mmCIF file of C-alpha atoms in Angstrom:
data_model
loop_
_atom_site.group_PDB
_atom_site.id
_atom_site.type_symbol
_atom_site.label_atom_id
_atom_site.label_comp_id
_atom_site.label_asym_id
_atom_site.label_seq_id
_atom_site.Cartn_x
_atom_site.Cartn_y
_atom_site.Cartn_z
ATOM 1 C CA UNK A 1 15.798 -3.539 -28.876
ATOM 2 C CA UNK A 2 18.012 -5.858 -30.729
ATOM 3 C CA UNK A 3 20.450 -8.585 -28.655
ATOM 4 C CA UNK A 4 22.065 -6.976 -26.298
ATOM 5 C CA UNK A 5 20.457 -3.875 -25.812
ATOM 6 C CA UNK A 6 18.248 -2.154 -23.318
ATOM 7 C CA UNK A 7 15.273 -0.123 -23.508
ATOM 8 C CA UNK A 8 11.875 -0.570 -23.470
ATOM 9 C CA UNK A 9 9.337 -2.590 -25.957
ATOM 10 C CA UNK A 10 5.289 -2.084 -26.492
ATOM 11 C CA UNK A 11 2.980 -4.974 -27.572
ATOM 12 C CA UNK A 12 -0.284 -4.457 -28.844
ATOM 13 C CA UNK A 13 -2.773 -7.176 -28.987
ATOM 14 C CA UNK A 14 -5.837 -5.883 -31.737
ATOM 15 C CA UNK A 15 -8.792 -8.289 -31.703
ATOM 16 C CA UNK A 16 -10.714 -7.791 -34.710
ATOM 17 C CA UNK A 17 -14.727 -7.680 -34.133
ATOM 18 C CA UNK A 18 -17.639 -8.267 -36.266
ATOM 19 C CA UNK A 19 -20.187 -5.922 -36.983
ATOM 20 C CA UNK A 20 -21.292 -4.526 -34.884
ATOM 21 C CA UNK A 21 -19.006 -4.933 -32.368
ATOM 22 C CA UNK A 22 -15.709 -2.695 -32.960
ATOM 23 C CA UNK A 23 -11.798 -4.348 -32.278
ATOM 24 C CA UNK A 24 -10.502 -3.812 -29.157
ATOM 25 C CA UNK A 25 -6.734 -2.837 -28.635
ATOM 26 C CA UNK A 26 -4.701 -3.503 -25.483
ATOM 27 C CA UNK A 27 -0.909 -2.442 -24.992
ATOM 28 C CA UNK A 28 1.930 -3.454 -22.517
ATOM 29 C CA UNK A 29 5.224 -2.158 -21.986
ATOM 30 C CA UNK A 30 8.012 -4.613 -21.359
ATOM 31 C CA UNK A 31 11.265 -3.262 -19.923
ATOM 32 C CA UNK A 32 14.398 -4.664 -21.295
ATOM 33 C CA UNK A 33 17.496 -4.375 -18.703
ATOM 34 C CA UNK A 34 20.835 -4.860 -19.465
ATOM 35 C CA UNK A 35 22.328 -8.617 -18.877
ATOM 36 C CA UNK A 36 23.859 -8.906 -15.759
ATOM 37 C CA UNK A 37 27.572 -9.130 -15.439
ATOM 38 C CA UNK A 38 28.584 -12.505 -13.622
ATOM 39 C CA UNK A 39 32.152 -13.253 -11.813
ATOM 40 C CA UNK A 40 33.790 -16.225 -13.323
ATOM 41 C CA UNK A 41 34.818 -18.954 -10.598
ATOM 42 C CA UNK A 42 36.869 -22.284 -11.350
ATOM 43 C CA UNK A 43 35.304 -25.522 -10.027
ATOM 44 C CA UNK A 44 37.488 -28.368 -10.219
ATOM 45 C CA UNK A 45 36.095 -31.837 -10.489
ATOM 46 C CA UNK A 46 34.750 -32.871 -7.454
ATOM 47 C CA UNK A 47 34.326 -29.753 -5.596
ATOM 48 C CA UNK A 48 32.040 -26.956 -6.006
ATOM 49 C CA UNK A 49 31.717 -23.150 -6.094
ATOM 50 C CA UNK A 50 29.862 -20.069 -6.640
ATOM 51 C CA UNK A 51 28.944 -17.689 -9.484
ATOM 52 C CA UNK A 52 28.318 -14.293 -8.705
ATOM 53 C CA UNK A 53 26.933 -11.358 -10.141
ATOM 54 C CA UNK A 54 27.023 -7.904 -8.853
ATOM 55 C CA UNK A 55 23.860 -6.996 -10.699
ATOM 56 C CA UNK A 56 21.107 -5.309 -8.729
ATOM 57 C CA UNK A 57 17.574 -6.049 -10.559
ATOM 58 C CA UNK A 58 15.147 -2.904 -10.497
ATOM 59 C CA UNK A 59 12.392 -2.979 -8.528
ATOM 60 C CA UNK A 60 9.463 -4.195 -10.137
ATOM 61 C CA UNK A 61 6.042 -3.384 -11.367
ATOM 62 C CA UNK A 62 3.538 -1.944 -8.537
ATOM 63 C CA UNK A 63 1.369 -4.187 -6.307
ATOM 64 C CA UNK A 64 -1.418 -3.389 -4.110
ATOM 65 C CA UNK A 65 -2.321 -5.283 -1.318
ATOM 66 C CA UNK A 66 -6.343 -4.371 0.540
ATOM 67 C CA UNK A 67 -8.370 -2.256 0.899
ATOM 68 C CA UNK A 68 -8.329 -4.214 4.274
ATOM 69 C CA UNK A 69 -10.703 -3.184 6.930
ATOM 70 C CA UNK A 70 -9.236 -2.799 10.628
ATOM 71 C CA UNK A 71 -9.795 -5.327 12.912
ATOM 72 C CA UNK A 72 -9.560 -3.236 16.099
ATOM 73 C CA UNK A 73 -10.952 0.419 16.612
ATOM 74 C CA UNK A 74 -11.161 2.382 19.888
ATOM 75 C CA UNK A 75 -11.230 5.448 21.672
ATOM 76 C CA UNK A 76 -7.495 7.617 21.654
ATOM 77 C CA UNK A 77 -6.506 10.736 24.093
ATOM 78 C CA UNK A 78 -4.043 12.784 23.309
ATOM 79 C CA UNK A 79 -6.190 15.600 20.956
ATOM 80 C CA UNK A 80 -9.691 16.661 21.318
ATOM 81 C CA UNK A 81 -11.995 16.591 24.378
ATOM 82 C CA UNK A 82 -14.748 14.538 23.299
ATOM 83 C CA UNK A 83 -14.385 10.577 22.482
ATOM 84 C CA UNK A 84 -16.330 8.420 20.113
ATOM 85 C CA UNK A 85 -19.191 6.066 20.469
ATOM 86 C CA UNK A 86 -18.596 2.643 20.115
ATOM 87 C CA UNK A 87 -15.353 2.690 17.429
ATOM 88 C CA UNK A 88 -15.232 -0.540 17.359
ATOM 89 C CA UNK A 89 -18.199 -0.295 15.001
ATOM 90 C CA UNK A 90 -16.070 0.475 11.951
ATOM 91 C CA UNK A 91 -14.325 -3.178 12.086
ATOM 92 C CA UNK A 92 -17.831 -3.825 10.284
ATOM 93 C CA UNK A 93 -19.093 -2.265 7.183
ATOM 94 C CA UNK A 94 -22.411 -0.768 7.524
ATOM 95 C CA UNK A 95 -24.563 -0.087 10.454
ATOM 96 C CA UNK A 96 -24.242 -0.033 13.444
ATOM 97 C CA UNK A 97 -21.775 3.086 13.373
ATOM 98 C CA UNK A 98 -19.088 4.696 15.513
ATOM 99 C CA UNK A 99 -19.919 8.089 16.405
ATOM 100 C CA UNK A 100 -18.942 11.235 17.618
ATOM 101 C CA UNK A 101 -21.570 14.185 19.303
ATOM 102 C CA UNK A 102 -19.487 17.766 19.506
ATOM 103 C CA UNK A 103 -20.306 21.149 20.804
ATOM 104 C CA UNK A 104 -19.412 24.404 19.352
ATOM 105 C CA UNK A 105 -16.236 24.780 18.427
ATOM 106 C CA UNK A 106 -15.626 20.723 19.759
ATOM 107 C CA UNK A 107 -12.954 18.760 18.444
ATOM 108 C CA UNK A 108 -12.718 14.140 19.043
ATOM 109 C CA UNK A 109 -10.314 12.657 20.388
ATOM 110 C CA UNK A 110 -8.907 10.028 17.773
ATOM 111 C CA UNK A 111 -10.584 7.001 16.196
ATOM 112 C CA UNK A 112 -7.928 5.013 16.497
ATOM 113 C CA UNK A 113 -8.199 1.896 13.609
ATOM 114 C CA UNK A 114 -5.363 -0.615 13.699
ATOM 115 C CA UNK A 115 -5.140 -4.903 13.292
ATOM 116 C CA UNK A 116 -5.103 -4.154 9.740
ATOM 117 C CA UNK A 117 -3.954 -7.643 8.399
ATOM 118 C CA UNK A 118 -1.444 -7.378 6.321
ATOM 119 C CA UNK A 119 1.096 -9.788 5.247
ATOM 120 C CA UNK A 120 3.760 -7.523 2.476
ATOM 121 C CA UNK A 121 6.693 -9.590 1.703
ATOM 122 C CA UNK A 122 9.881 -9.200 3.532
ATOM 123 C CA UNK A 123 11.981 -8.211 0.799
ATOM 124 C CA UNK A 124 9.251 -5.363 -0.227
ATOM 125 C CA UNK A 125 9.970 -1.995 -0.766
ATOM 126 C CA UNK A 126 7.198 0.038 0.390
ATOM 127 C CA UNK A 127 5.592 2.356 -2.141
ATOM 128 C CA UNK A 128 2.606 4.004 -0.968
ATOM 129 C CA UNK A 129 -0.218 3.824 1.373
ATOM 130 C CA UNK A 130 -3.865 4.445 0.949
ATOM 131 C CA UNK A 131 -6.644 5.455 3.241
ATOM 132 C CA UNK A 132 -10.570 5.450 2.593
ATOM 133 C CA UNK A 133 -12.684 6.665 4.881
ATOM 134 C CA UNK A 134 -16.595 6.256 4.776
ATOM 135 C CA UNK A 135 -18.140 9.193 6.749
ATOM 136 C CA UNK A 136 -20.834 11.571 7.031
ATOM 137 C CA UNK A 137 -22.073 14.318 9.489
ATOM 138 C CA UNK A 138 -25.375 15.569 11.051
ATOM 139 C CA UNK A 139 -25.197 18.415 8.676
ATOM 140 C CA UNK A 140 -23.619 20.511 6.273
ATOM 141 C CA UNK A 141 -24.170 24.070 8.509
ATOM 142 C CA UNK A 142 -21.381 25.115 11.265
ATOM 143 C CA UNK A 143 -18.922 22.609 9.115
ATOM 144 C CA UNK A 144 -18.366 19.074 10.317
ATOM 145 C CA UNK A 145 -14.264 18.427 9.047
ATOM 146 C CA UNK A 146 -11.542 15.891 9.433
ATOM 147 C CA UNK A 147 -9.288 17.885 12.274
ATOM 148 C CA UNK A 148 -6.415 15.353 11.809
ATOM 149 C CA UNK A 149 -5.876 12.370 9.487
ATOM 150 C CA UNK A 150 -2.776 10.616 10.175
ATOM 151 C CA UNK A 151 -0.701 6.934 9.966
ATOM 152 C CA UNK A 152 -0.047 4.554 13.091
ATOM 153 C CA UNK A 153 3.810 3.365 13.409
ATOM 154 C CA UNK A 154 4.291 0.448 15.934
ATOM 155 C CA UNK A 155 1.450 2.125 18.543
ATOM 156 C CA UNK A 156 2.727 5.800 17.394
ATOM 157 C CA UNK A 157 1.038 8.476 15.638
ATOM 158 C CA UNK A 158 3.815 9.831 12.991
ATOM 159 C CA UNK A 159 4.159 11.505 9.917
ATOM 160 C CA UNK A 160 1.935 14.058 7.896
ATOM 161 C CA UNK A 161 -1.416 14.985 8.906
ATOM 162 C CA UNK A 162 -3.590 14.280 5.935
ATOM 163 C CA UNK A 163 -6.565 15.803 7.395
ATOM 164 C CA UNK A 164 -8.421 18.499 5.426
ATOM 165 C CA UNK A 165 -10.987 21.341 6.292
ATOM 166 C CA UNK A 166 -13.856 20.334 3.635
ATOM 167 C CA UNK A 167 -17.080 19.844 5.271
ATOM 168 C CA UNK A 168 -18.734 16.638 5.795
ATOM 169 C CA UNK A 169 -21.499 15.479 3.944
ATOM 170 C CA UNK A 170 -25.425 14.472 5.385
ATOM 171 C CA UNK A 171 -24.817 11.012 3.264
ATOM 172 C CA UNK A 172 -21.985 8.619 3.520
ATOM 173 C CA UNK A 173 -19.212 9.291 1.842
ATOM 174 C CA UNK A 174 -15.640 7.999 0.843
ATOM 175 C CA UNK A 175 -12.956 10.397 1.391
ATOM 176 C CA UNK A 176 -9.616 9.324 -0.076
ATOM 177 C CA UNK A 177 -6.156 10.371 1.372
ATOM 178 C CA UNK A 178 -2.549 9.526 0.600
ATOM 179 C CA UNK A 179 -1.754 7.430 -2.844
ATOM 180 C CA UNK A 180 0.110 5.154 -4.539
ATOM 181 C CA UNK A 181 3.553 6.868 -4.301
ATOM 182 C CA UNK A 182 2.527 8.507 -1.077
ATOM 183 C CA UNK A 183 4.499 7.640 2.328
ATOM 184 C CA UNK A 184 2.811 9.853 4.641
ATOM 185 C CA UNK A 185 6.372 12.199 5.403
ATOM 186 C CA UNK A 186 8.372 8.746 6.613
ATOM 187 C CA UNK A 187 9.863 5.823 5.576
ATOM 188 C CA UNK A 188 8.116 2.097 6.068
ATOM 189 C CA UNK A 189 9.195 -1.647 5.885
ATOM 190 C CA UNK A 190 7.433 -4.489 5.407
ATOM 191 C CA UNK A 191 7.072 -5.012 9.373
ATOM 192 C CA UNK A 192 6.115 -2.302 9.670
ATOM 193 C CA UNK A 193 2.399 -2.824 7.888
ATOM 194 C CA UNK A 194 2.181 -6.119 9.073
ATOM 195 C CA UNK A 195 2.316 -5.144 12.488
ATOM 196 C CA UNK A 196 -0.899 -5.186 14.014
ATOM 197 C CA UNK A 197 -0.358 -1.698 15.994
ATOM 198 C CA UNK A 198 -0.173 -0.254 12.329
ATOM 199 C CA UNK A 199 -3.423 2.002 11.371
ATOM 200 C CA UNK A 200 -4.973 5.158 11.299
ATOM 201 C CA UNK A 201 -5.752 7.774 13.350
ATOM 202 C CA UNK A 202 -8.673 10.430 12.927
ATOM 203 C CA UNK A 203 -9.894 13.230 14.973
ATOM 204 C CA UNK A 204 -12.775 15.714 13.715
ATOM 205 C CA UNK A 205 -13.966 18.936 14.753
ATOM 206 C CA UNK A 206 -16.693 21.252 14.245
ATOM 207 C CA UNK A 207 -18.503 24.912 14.494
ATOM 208 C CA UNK A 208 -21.335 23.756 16.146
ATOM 209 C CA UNK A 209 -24.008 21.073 17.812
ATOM 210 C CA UNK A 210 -23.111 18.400 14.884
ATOM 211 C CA UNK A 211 -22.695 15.129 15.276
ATOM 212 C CA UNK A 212 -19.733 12.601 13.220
ATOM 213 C CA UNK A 213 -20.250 9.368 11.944
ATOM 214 C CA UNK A 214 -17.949 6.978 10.374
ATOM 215 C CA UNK A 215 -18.708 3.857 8.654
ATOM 216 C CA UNK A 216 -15.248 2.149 8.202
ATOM 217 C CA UNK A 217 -11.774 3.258 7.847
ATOM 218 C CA UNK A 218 -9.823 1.100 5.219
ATOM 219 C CA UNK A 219 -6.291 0.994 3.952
ATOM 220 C CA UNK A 220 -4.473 0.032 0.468
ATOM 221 C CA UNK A 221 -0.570 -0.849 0.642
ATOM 222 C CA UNK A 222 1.163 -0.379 -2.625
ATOM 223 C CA UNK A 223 4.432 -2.117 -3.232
ATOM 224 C CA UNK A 224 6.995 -2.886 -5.038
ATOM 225 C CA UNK A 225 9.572 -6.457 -5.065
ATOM 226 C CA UNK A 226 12.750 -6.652 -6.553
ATOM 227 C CA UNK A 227 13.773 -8.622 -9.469
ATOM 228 C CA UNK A 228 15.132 -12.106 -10.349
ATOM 229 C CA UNK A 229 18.669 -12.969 -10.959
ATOM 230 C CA UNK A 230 18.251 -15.527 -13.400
ATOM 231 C CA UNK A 231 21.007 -18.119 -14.466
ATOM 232 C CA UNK A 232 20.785 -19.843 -17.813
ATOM 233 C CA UNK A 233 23.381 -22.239 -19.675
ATOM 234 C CA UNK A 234 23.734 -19.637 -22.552
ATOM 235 C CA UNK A 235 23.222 -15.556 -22.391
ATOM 236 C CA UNK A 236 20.486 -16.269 -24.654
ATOM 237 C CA UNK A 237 18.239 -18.947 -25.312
ATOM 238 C CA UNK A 238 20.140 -21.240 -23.060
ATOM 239 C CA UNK A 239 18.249 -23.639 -19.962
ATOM 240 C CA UNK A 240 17.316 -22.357 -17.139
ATOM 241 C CA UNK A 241 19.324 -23.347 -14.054
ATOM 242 C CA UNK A 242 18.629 -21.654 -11.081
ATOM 243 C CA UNK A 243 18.185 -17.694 -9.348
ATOM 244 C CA UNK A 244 19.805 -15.898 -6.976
ATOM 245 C CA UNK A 245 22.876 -13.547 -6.429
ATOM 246 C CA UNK A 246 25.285 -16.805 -5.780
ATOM 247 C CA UNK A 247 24.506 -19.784 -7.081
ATOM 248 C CA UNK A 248 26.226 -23.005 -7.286
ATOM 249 C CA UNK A 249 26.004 -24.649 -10.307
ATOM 250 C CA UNK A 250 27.267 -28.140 -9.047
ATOM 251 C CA UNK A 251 24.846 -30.721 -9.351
ATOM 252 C CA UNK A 252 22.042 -28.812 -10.958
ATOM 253 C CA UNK A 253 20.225 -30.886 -14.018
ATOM 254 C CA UNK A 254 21.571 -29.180 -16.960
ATOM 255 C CA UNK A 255 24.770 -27.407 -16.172
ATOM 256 C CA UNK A 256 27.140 -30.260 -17.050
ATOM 257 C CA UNK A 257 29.034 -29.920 -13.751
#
């Protein structure tokens, strides 16, 4: 886009290589957004004031923050009639395990993984959440399968249940649930994550004599920040001077006031 107009802009960066070796190519999109519109304010010598702008910046690129490992894992009521042994195993990737030994037809009570560690910006808007689960089961027959898979809110199990009715593997393995974009069927700020009563809760169930083990239960955060107000001398090419959605000008190197 020329001066003054929006839209976005690819860049692609061609190394050339010598036989045998081939080029390699790599592209990135840069979004242009339109220049903010400022309020004009009259500052008299001696005083000071205040430019605004009522300019909202988009949200920015993505950012991912884990996969961090729980710190705390125990036993949770409230579905099932059996309860796990030792959950507190899966603060620790590889063995020991926690584990779970069902009848027929049993179902767990929940693993219940939480102290995740997180530390997502304040002004963050929360984009998606992420949850990897190493597990396997005694066997394949009389179908070992995640009964519920679901997020921790300040202590409280909320939002969608996750959990899906494909059998277990005999060797551990990952099972991935929720995304990038995903928010589980609520809404989530930043304090929310950090809080250490955020987590994950996971209940199994079963045909028959099997037996549940899970390895560790890990989480991604994706999010997103918002973007800089920038203030300059000249709308383009000019010195920087300073960010923010008021800014005084007064006294700042540069700005001739």
């Amino acid at each position: 886009p020329g001066i003054g107009e929006t839209g976005n802009v690819t860049l692609t960066l061609t190394a050339t290589g010598n036989t045998p070796c081939g080029n390699a190519t790599n592209n990135k999109t840069l979004t242009i957004n339109a220049i903010p519109q400022a309020t004009g304010v009259t500052i008299c010598a001696g005083q000071s004031g205040s430019l605004t702008s009522s300019t909202v910046c988009p949200l920015g690129a993505s950012i991912s923050s884990g996969p961090n490992t729980s710190g705390t894992a125990v036993n949770l009521t409230g579905v099932g009639s059996t309860a796990w042994t030792s959950p507190g195993n899966i603060t620790t990737a590889g063995t020991p395990y926690a584990t779970v030994a069902l009848g027929i037809l049993g179902t767990s009570n929940y693993i219940k993984a939480t102290n995740y560690g997180f530390g997502i910006p304040a002004n963050a808007t929360i984009a998606g959440i992420s949850v990897a689960v190493n597990r396997q089961a005694s066997s394949t027959s009389f179908g070992m399968s995640d009964n519920e898979v679901r997020m921790i809110k300040n202590n409280v199990i909320i939002g969608t249940d996750k959990g899906v009715g494909t059998t277990w593997p005999t060797a551990l393995t990952v099972a991935n649930y929720g995304g990038v974009t995903d928010l589980w069927g609520t809404t989530w700020n930043p304090s929310d994550i950090n809080n250490g009563n955020f987590g994950v809760a996971l209940s199994v169930t079963t045909q028959g004599n099997r037996t549940a083990t899970v390895d560790y239960i890990r989480v991604t955060v994706s999010y997103q920040l918002p973007g800089d107000l920038n203030w300059y001398t000249a709308s383009s090419g000019g010195t920087f001077l300073g960010s923010g959605s008021s800014f005084n000008p007064v006294g700042v190197a540069g700005s001739g006031l």
